[in-house]
Coordinates of C-alpha atoms and ligand atoms in Angstrom, one line a residue:
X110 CA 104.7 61.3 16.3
X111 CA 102.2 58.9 15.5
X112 CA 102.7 55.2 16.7
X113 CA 101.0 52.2 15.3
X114 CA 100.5 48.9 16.8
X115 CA 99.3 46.0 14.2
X116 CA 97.8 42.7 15.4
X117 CA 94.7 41.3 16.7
X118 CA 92.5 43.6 18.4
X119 CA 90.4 43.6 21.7
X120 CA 88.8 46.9 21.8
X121 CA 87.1 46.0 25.1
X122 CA 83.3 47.2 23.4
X123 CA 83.0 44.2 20.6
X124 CA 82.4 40.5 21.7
X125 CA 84.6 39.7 19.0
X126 CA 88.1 40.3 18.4
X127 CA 89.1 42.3 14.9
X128 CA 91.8 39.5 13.6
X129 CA 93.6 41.9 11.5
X130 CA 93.4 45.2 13.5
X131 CA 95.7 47.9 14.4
X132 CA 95.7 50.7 16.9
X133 CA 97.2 54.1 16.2
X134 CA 97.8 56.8 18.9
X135 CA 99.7 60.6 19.1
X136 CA 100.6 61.9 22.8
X137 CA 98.3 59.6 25.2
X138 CA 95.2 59.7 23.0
X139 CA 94.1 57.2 20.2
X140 CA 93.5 58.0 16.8
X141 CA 92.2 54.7 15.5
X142 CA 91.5 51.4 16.4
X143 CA 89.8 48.7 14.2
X144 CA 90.7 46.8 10.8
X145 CA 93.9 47.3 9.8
X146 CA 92.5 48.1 6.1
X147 CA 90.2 51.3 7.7
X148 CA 93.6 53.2 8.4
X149 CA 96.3 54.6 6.3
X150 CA 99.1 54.6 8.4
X151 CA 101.8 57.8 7.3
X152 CA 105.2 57.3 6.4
X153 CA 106.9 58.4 9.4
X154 CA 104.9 56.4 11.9
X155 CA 106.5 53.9 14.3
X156 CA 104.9 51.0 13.9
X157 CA 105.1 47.4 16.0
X158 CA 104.2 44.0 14.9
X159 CA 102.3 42.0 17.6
X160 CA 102.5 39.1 15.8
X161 CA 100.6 36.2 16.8
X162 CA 100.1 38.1 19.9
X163 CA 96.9 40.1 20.9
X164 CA 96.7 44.0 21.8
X165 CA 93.9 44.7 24.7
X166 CA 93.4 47.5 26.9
X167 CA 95.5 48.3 29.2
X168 CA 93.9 46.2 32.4
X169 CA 93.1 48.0 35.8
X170 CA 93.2 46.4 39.2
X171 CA 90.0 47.4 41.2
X172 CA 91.0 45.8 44.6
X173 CA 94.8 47.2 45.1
X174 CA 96.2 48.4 48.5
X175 CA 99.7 50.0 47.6
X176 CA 101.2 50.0 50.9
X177 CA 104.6 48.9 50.0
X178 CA 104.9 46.9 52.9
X179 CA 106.3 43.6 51.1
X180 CA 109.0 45.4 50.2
X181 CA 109.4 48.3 52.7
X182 CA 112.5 46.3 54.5
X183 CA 113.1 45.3 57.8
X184 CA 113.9 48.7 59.2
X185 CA 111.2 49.3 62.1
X186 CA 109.5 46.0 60.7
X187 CA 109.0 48.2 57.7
X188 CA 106.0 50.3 59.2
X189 CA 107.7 53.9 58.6
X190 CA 105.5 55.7 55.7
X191 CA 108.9 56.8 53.8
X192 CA 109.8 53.2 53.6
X193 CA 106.3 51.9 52.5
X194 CA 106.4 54.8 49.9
X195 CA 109.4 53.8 48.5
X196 CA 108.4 49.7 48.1
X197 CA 105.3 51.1 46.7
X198 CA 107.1 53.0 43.9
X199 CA 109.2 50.4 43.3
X200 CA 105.9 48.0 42.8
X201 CA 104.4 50.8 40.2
X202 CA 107.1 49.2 37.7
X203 CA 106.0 45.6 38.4
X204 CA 102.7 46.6 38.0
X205 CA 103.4 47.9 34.5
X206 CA 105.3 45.2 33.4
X207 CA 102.5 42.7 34.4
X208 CA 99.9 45.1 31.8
X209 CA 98.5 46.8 34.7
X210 CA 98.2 50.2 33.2
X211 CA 94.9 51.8 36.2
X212 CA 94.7 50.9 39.8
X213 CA 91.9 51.7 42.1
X214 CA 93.9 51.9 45.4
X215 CA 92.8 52.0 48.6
X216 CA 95.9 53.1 51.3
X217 CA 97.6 56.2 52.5
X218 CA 100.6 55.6 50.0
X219 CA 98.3 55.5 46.9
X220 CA 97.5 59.4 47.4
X221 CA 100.5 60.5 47.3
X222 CA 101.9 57.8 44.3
X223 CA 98.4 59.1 42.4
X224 CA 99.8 62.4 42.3
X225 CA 103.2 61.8 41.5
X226 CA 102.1 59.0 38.6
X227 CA 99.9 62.5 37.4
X228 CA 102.3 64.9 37.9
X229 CA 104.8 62.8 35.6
X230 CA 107.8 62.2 38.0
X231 CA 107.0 58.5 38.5
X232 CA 105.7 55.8 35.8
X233 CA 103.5 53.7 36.9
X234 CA 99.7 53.1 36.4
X235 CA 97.3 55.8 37.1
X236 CA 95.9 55.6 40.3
X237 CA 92.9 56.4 41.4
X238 CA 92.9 56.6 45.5
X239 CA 90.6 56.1 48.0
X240 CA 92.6 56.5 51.0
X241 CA 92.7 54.6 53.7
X242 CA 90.5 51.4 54.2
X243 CA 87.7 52.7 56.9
X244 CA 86.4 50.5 59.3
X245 CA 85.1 50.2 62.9
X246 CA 87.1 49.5 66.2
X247 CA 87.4 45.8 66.7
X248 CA 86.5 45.0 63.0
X249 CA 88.2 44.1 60.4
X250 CA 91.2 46.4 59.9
X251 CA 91.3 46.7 63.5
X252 CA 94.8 44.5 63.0
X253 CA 96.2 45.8 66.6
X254 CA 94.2 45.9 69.6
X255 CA 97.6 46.3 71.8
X256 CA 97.5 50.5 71.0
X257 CA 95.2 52.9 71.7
X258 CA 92.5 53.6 68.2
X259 CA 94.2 57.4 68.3
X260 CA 97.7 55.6 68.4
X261 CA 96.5 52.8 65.4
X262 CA 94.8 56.1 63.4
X263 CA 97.9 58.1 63.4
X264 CA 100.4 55.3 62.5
X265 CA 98.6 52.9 60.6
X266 CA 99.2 53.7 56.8
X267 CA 96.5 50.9 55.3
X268 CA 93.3 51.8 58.2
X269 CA 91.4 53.9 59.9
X270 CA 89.6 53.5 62.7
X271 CA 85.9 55.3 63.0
X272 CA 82.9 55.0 65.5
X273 CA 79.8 56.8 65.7
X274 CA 78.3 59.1 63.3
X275 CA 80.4 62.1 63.9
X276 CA 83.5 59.5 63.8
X277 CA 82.3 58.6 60.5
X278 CA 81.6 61.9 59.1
X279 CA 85.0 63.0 60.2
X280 CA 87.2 59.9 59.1
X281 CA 85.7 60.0 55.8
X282 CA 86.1 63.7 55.0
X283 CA 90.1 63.0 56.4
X284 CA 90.4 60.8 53.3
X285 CA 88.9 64.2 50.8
X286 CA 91.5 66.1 52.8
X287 CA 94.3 63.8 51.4
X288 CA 92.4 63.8 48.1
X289 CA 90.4 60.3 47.8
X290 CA 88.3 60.1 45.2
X291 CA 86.0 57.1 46.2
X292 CA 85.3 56.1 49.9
X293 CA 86.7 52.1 51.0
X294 CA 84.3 50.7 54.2
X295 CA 84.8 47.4 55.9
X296 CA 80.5 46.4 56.2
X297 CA 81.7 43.0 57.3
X298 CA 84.3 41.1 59.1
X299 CA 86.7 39.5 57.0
X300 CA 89.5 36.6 56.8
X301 CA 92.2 38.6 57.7
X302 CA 91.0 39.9 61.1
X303 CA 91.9 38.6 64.1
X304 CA 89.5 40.0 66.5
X305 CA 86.0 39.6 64.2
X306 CA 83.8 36.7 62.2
X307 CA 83.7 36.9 58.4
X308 CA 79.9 37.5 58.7
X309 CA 79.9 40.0 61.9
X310 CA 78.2 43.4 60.1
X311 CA 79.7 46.0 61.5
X312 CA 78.9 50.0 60.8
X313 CA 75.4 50.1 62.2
X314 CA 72.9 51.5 59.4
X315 CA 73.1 55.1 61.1
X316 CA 76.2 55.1 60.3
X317 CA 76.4 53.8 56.9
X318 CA 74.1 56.0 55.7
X319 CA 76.3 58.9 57.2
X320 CA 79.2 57.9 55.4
X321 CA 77.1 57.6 52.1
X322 CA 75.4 61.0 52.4
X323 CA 79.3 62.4 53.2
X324 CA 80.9 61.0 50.2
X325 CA 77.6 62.0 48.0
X326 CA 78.3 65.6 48.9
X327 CA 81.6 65.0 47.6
X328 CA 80.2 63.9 44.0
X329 CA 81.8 60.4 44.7
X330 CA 80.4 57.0 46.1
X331 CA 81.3 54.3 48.7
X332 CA 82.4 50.8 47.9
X333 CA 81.7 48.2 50.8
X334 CA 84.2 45.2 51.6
X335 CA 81.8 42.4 52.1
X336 CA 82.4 38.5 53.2
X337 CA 79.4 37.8 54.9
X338 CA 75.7 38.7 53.4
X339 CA 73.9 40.8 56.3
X340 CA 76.2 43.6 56.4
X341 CA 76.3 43.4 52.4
X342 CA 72.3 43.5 52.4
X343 CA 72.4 46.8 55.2
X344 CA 74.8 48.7 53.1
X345 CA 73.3 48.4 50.0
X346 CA 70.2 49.4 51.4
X347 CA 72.3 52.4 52.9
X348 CA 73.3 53.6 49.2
X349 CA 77.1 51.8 48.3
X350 CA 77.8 51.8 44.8
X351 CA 79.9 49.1 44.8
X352 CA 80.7 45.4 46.5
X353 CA 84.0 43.9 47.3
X354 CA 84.6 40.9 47.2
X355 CA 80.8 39.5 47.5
X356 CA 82.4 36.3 49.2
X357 CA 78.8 34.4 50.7
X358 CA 76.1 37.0 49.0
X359 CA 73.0 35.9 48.8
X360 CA 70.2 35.7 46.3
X361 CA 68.4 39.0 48.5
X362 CA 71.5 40.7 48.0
X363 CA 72.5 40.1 44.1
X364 CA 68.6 41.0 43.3
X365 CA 69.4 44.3 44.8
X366 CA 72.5 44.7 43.4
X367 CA 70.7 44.4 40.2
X368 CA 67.9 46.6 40.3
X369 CA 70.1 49.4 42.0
X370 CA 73.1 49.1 39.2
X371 CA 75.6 48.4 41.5
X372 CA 79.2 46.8 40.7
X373 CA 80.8 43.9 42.1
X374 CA 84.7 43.8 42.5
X375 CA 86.2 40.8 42.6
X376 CA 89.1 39.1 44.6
X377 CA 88.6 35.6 43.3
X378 CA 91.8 34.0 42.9
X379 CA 92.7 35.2 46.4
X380 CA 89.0 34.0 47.3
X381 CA 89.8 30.3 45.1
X382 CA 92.8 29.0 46.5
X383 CA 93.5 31.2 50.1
X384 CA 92.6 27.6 51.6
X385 CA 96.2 26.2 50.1
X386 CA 98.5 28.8 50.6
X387 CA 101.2 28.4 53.1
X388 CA 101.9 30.5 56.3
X389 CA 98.3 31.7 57.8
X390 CA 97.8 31.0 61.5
X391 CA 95.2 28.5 62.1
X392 CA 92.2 30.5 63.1
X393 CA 92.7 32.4 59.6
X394 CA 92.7 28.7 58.0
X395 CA 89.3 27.9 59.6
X396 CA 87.6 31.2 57.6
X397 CA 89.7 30.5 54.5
X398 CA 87.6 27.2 53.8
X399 CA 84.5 28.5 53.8
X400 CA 85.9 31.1 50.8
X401 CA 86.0 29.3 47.5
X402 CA 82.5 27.2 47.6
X403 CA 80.9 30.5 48.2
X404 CA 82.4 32.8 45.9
X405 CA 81.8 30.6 43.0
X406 CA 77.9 30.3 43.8
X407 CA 78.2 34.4 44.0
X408 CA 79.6 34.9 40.8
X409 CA 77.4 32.6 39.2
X410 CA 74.2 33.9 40.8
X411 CA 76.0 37.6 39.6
X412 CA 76.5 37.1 36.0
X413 CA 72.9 35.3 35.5
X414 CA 71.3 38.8 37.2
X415 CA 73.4 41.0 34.5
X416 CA 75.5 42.8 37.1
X417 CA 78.4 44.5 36.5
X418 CA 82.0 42.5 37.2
X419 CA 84.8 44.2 37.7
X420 CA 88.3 43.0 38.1
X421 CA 90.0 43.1 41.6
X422 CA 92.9 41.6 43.1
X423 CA 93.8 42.1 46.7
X424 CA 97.8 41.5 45.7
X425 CA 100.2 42.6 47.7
X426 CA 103.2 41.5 46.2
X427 CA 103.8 38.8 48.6
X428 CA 105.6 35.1 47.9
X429 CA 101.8 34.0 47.2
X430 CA 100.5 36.9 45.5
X431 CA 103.1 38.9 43.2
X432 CA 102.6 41.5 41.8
X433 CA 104.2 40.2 38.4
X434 CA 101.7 37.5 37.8
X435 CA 98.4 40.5 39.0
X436 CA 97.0 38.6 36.0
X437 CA 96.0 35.4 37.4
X438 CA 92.7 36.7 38.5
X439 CA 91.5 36.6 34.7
X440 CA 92.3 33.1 35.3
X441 CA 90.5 32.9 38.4
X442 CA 87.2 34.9 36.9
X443 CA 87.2 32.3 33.9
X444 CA 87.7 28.8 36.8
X445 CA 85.2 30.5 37.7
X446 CA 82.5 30.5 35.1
X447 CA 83.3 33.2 33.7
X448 CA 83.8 33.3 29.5
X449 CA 87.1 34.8 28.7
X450 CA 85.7 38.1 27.1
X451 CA 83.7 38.4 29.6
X452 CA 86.9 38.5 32.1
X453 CA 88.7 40.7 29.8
X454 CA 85.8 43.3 29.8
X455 CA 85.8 43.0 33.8
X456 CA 89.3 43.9 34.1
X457 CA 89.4 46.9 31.7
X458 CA 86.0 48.8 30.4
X459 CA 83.9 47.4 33.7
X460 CA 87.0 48.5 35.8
X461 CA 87.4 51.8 33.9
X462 CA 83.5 52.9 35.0
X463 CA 84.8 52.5 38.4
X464 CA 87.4 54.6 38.1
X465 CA 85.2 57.3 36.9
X466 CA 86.9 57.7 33.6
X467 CA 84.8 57.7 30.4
X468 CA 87.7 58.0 28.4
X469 CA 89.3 55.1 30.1
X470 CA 89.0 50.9 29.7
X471 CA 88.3 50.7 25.8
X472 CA 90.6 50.9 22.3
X473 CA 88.1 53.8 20.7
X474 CA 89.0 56.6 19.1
X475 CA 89.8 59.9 21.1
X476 CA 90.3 57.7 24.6
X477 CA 93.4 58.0 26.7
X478 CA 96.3 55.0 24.9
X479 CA 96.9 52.8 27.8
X480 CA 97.4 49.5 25.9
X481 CA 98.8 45.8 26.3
X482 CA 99.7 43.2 24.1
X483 CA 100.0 39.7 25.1
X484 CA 101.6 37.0 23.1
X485 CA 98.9 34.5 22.2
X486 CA 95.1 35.1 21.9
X487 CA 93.4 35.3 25.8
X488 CA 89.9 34.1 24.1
X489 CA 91.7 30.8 23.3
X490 CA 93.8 30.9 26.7
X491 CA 93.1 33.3 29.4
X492 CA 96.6 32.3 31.0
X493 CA 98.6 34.5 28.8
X494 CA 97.1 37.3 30.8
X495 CA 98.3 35.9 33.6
X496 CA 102.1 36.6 33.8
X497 CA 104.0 39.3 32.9
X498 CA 106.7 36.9 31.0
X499 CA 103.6 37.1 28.5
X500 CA 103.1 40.8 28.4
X501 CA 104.8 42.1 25.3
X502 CA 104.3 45.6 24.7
X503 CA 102.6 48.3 27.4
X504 CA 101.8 51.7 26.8
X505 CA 100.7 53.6 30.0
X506 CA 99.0 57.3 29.2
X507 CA 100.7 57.4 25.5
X508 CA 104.1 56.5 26.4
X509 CA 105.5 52.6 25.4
X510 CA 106.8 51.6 29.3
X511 CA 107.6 47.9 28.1
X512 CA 108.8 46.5 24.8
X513 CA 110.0 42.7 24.5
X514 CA 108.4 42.8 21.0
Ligands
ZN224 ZN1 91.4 44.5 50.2

């Protein structure tokens, strides 16, 4: 059965919205989307009104880390896998109903939630997993010197814990094992880390480079966690495809970025506002300050170089970061700087090339239907993205998961 969605239209490839567009789709592929005067729609089509509202691709969240932890209970301080699992599939929903329709997840759970989301025995977004996050001892997902590294590794359902090239080479082909798809590295410390500075660099270039070579022979690529610049500058030399977060990059490092193609992911609204949220000890405070002033200059200096943005979150479905308002970092990208199309395109079609999916990110003909309509126009206020209260209508893989139409 074909199903038609009329309103205005993002396709995610224009600059310009079409004002009186419609989408039509059968199974989980489009069959048109443009003016709603190019299509004949047939006689038994369902067909939706999104009124004054906006239909967009369906976004994806670059930066997700699906541990389920916020809501794995209190049982063993919620740090049993099952448990995790479970809060993680219960988050897929939230996800959804915020217009999150792709995630590129980096955590134990998101393997296994990828495959079930595929398989068709969950609904959720479709998940493309990394594994864990990879990183060295004492750096910055080194969250518990108190155990042994072989006691962290085997418990520890967010990290893992590698040294030395032959550590490296073996921790990252663990993650192919489990079936990643991309490779997650801490180069830097971070704000989170107890035991490291945000710019410490930490795999030494011997070893980046033997992570890179490893995922290469997997036909995949590496993306690098960066706060400070040095560690940034060595793993880009080293062959990452990809930067996280960017916090304090420099002008060295965004030239490269350029003339290598290279993608930056990122975390802003975490990045613009950590400084006020409530509950981080005091040495986390001190790091959180320096987060805001620099991310802004990196964005700035990114978008006047031409590189690639793509939309990332870092939300873990915490009191300050839920997973119903995922949105907010369109909000963030445009405080920012950023224009609003341009934060739309980094949080579907810039976020679908990350994922690896040509068919994925834009309203074209023949591409997968994961689609979200919002109830106002995002071009004229990026808030409406923000919330899921505004998220009418979501389709994830051809199938309508929300409707408050
Ligand atoms: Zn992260």
């Amino acid at each position: 059965m074909i199903t038609v969605i009329k309103g205005r239209l993002i396709n995610g490839v224009l600059d310009q919205p079409v004002e009186n567009g419609l989408v039509a789709f059968e199974g989980n592929r489009i069959l048109f989307a443009g003016p709603e005067d190019e299509y004949v729609i047939p006689v038994d089509a369902s067909v939706y009104s999104a009124g004054d509202g906006t239909i967009l691709p369906g976004f994806i969240d670059c930066h997700a880390h699906l541990t389920g932890s916020e809501n794995a209970g209190e049982w063993a301080n919620g740090r049993l896998l099952g448990d995790q699992l479970l809060g993680a599939a219960y988050q897929l929903g939230l996800l959804l109903d915020a217009g999150f329709t792709g995630l590129r997840d980096m955590s134990e759970a998101g393997l296994y939630l990828s495959r079930a989301v595929s398989r068709g025995i969950l609904k959720g977004p479709r998940i493309v997993p990394g594994g864990k996050v990879l990183g060295i001892t004492s750096g910055h997902v080194d969250f518990d010197p108190s155990v042994t590294v072989k006691h962290f590794n085997d418990n520890d359902h967010l990290s893992y814990l590698m040294d030395g090239i032959d550590g490296c080479v073996t921790g990252v082909r663990e993650q192919f094992r489990q079936g990643a798809r991309f490779i997650k590295i801490c180069a830097t410390g971070g704000v989170s880390s107890p035991t490291d500075r945000i710019d410490d660099v930490q795999f030494s270039p011997a070893e980046l480079k033997a992570i890179v070579d490893e995922a290469k022979r997997h036909h995949t690529y590496v993306c690098a966690h960066c706060t400070g610049y040095e560690g940034a500058y060595q793993s880009i030399l080293a062959g990452v495809e990809c930067i996280e977060h960017g916090v304090m990059l420099t002008q060295r490092e965004i030239d490269l970025m350029a003339e290598k193609n290279l993608t930056l992911v990122t975390t802003l609204w975490i990045s613009l506002h950590v400084a006020d949220l409530p509950g981080f000890p005091s040495w986390m405070r001190e790091k959180t300050l320096l987060c805001a002033e620099g991310n802004r200059k990196t964005i700035e200096m990114a978008r006047k170089a031409g590189i690639r943005i793509a939309l990332g979150t870092d939300f873990s479905n915490s009191k300050n970061t839920p997973y119903l308002q995922l949105g907010r970092e369109f909000e963030a990208m445009v405080d920012a700087g950023m224009t609003e199309m341009e934060a739309i395109k980094a949080g579907t079609v810039n976020a679908a090339y990350l994922m690896r999916m040509d068919d994925l990110g834009t309203l074209e003909t023949g591409k997968l239907a994961d689609i979200t309509v919002t109830d106002q126009n995002p071009l004229s206020n990026i808030s409406c993205l923000a919330s899921a209260e505004h998220i009418k209508l979501v389709v994830a893989d051809g199938c309508i998961v929300k409707n408050t139409l």
